[in-house]
Coordinates of C-alpha atoms (C1' of nucleotides) in Angstrom, one line a residue:
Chain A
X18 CA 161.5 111.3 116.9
X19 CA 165.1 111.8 117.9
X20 CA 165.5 114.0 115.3
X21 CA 163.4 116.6 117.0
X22 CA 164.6 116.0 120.4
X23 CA 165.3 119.7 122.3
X24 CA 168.2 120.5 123.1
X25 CA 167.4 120.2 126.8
X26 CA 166.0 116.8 126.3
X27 CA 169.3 115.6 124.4
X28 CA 171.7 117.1 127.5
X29 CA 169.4 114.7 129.9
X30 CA 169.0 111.9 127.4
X31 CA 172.7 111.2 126.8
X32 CA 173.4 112.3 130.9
X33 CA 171.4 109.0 131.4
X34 CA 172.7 107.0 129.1
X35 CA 176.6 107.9 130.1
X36 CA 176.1 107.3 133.9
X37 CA 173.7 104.3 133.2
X38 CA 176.2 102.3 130.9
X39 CA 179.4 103.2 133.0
X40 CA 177.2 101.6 135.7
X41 CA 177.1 98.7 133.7
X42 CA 180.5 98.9 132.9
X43 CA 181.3 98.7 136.2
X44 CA 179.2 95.9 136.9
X45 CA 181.7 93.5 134.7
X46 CA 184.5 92.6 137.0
X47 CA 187.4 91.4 137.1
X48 CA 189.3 88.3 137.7
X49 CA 191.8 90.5 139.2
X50 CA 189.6 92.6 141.0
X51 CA 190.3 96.0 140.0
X52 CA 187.9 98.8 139.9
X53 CA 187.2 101.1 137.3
X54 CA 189.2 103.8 139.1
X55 CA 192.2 101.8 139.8
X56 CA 192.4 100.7 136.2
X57 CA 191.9 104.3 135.1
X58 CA 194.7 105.4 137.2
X59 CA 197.3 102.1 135.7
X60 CA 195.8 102.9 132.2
X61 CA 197.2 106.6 133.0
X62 CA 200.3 105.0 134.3
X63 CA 201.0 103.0 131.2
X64 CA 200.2 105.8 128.6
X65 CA 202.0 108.3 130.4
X66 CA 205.2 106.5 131.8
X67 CA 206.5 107.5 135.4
X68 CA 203.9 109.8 137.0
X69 CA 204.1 111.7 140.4
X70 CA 201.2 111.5 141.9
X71 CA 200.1 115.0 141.6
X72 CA 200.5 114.5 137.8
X73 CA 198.2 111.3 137.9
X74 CA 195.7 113.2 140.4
X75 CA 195.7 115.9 136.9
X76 CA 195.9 113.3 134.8
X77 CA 192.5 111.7 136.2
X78 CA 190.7 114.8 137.4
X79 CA 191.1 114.2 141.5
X80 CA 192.3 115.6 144.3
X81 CA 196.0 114.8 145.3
X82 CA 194.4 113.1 148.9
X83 CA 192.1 110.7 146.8
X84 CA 194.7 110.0 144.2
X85 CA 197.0 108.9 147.7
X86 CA 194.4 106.3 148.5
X87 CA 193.9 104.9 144.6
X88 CA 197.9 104.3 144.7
X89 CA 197.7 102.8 147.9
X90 CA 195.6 100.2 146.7
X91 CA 197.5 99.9 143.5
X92 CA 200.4 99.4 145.4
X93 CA 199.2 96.7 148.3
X94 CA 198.6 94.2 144.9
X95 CA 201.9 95.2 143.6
X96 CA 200.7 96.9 140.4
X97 CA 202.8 99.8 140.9
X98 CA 206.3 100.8 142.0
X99 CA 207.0 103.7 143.2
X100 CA 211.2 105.7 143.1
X101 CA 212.3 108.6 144.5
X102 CA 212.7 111.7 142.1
X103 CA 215.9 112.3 141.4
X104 CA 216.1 115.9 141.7
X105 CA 213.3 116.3 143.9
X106 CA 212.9 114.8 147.7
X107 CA 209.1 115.7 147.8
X108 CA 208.4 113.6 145.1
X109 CA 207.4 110.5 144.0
X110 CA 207.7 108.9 140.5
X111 CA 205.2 106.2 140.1
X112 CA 205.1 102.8 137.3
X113 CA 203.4 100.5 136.6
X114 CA 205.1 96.9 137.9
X115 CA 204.9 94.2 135.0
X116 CA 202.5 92.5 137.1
X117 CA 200.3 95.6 136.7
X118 CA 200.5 95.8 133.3
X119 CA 199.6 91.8 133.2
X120 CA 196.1 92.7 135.2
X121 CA 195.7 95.7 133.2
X122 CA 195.4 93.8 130.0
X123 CA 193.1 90.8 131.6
X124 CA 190.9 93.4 133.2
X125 CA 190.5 95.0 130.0
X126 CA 190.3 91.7 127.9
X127 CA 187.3 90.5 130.4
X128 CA 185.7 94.0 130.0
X129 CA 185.7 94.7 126.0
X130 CA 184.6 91.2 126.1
X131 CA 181.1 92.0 127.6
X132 CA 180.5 95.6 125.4
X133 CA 181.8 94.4 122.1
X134 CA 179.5 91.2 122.8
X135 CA 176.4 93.7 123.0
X136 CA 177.4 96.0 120.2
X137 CA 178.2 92.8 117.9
X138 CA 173.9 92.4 118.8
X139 CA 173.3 96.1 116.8
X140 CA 172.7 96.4 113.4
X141 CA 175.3 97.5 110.9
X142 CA 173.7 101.2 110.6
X143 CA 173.7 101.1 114.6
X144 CA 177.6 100.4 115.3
X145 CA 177.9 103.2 112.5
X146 CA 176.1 105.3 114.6
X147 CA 178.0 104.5 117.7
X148 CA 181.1 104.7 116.1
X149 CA 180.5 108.2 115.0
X150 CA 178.9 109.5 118.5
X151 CA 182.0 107.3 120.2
X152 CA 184.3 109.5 118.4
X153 CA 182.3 113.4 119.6
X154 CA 181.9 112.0 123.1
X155 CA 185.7 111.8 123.3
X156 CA 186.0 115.5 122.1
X157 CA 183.4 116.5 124.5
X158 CA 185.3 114.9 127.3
X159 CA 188.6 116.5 126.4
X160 CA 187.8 119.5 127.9
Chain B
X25 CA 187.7 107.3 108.4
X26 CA 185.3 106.1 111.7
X27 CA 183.5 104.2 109.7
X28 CA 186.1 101.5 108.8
X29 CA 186.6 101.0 112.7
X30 CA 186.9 97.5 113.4
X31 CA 184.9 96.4 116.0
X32 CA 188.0 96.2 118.3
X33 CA 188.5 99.7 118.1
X34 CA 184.8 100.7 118.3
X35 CA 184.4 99.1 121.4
X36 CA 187.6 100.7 123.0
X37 CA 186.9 103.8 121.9
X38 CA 183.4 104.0 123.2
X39 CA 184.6 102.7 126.8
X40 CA 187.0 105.0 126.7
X41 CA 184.4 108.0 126.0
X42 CA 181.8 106.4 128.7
X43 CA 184.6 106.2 131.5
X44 CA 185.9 109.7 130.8
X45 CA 182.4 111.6 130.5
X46 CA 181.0 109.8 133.3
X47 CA 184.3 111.2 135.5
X48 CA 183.5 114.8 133.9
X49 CA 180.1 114.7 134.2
X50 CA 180.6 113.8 138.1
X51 CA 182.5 116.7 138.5
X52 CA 180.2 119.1 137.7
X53 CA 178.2 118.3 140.6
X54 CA 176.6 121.4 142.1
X55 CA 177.3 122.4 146.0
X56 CA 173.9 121.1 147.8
X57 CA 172.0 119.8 145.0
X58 CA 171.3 116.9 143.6
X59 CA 174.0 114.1 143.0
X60 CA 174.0 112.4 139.9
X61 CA 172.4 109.1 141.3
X62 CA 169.5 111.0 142.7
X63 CA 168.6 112.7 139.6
X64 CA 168.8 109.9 137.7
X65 CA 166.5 107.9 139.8
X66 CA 164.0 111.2 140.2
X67 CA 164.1 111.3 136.2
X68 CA 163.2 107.3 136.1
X69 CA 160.1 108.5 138.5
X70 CA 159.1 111.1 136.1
X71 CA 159.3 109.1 133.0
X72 CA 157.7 105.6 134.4
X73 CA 155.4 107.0 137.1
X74 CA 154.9 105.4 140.2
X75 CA 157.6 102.5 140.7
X76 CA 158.4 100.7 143.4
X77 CA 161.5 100.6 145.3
X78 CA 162.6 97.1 143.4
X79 CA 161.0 98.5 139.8
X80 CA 163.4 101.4 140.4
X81 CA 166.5 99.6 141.6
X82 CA 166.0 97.6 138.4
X83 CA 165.2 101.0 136.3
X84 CA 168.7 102.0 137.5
X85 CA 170.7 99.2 137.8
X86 CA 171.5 99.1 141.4
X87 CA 170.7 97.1 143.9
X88 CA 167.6 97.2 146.2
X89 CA 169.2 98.2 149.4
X90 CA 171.0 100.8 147.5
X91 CA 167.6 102.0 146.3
X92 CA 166.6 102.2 149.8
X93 CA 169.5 105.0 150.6
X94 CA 168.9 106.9 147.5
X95 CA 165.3 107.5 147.9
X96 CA 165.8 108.1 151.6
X97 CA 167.9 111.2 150.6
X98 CA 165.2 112.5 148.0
X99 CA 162.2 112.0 150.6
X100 CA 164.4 114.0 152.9
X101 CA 164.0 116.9 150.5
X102 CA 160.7 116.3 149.6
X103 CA 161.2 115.2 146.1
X104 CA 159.5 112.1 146.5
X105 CA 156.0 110.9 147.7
X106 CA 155.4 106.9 148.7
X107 CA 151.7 105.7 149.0
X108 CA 151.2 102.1 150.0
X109 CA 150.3 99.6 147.0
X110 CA 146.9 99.1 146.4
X111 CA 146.7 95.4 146.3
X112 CA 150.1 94.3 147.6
X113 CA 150.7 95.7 151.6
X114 CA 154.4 94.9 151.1
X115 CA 155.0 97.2 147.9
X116 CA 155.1 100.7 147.8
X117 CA 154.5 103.4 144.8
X118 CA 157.0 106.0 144.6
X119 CA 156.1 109.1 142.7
X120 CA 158.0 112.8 142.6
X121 CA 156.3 115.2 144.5
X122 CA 155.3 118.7 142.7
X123 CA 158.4 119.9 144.2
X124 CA 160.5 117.2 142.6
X125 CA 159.2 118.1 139.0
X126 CA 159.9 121.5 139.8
X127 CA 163.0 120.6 140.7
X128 CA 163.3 118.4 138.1
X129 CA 162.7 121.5 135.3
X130 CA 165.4 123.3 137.1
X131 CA 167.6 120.7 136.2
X132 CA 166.9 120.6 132.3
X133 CA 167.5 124.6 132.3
X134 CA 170.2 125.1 134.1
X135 CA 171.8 121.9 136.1
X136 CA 173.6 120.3 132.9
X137 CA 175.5 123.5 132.0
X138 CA 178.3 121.8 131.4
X139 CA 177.4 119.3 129.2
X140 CA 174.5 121.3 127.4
X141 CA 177.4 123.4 126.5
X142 CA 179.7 120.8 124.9
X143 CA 176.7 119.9 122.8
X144 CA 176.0 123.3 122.1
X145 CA 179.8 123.4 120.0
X146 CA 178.8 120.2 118.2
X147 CA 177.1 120.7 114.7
X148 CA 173.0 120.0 113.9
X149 CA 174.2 116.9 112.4
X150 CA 176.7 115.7 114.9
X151 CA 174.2 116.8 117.7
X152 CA 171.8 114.2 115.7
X153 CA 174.2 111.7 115.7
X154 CA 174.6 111.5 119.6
X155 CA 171.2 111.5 120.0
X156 CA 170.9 109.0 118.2
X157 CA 173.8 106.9 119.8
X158 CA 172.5 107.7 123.1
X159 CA 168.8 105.6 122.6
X160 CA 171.1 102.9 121.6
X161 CA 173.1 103.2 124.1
X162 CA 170.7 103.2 126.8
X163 CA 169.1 99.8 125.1
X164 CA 173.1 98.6 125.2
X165 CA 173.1 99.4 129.2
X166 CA 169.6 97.8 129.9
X167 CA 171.1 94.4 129.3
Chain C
dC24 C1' 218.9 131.0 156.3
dA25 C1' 213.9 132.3 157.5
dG26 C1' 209.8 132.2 155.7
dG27 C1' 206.8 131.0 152.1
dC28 C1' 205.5 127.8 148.5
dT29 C1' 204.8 122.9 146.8
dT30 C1' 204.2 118.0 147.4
dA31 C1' 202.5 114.1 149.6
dT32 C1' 200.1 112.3 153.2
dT33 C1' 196.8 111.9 157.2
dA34 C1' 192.3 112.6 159.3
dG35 C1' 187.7 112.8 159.0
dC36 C1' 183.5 113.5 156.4
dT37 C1' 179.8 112.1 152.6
dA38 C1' 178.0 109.4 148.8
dA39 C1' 177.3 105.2 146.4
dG40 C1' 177.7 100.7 145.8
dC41 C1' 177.6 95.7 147.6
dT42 C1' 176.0 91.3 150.4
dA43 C1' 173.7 89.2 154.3
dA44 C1' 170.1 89.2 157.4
dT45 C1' 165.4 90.4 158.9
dA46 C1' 160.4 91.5 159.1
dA47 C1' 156.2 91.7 156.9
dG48 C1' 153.0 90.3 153.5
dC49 C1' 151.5 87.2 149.8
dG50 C1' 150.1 82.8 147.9
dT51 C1' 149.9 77.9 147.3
dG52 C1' 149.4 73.1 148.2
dA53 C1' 148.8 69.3 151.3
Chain D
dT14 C1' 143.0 76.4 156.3
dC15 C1' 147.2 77.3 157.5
dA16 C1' 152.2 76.3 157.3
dC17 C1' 155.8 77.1 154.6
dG18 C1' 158.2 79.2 151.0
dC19 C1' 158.7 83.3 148.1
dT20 C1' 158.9 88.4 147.4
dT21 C1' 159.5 93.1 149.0
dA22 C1' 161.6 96.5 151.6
dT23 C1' 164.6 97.7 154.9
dT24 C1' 168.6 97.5 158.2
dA25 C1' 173.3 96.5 159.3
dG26 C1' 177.8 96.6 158.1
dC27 C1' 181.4 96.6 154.8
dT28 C1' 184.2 98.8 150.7
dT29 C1' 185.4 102.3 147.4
dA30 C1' 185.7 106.9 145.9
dG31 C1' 185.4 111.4 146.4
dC32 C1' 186.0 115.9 149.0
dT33 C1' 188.3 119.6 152.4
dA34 C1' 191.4 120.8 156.1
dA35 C1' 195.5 120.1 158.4
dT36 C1' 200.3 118.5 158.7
dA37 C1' 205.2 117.2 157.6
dA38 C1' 208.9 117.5 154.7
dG39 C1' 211.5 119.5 151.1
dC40 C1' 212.5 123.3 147.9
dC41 C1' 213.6 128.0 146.8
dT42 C1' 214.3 132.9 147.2
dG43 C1' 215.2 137.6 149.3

DNA sequence: CAGGCTTATTAGCTAAGCTAATAAGCGTGA
DNA sequence: TCACGCTTATTAGCTTAGCTAATAAGCCTG
């Protein structure tokens, strides 16, 4: 039973499960063609208001270099804007452009579409379950 | 209270906590050992037994000729084994070599610090929770 | 105001994913 | 029976995402 399950065998159970349903996840795309790592970066964006890149490389957990190519993208659709600081002449503040925050809200639309179609499929006890582990796994990943 | 989550909000939540933990958990990567992919697919080799190539793309949601690249890189360390099918000349069984398991055990003591540690601050009870969340889970990611 | 720190970017590498194309083997139906 | 179509695995070539090291520009301080 699950109940019994080791320690051990939890850590790899619920490894598999995380990297097997964000693969999934990842698998639902988009009308507007945005990967899960450029949405992450917009959905940053949009909580956090004008962002310098090295704050949205923080913000997301990646290097400064990798963040640079994310906002590249971001910016060849015209999801982002960027101005300069005003204090500052190194850097950068980053938004989103309305037009980002249009695709932001298909993407996410198209995608909750799919997951909240397959958890509609568990049982009443199960989505309780979910629910309650949903809200642990978002501690955990807090740091 | 989670439990008067609408469904909305239950599915947000819980892409929200895959996304995030499937970034952390990349992170925590260890110099010259196994990536996450290639321990996922050695651990679908353990549990099913000899697959082949296709059987294990399918196990792991990827494509085949991504299949092809990730047990290249495990043969190259010996992890693997491939014998030819028994009936079938065009199939091959792939199965983890003693050093793989080894490997393998290494893993479920020490490779998931991170995570095992998380889990460690949770409760019994909430530890029972996300284990069971994380069968359902899984079921949710295997279409 | 020189030198050291910070910020952003560029260059170059690896991993992980995809589709399209190919070669080999299997199996079936005319 | 054997030609043709399907399946399996691989190769080729592309994109995305991540990393480190190096570089250029701007800031700040002694």
């Amino acid at each position: 039973m699950v109940a019994q399950a080791t320690p051990e065998e939890l850590t790899e159970r619920l490894r598999d499960a995380i990297t097997r349903l964000n693969r999934r996840l990842r698998q639902e795309r988009p009308v507007g063609d945005l990967t899960v790592t450029q949405l992450s970066a917009l959905t940053s964006l949009r909580i956090g208001g004008a962002l310098t890149p090295r704050e949205l490389s923080e913000a997301e957990r990646v290097q400064p270099p990798t963040m640079t190519k994310i906002v590249a993208k971001l910016e060849e659709r015209g999801l982002i804007s960027r101005t300069p600081h005003p204090t500052d002449g190194r850097q950068v503040l980053l938004s989103p452009s309305d037009q980002g925050l249009a695709v932001l809200e298909d993407y996410q639309r198209v995608r909750d579409e799919w997951l909240a179609g397959k958890l509609a499929e568990l049982t009443a006890v199960e989505r309780e379950t979910v629910a309650r582990a949903a809200a642990l796994l978002e501690r955990l990943a807090r740091d």
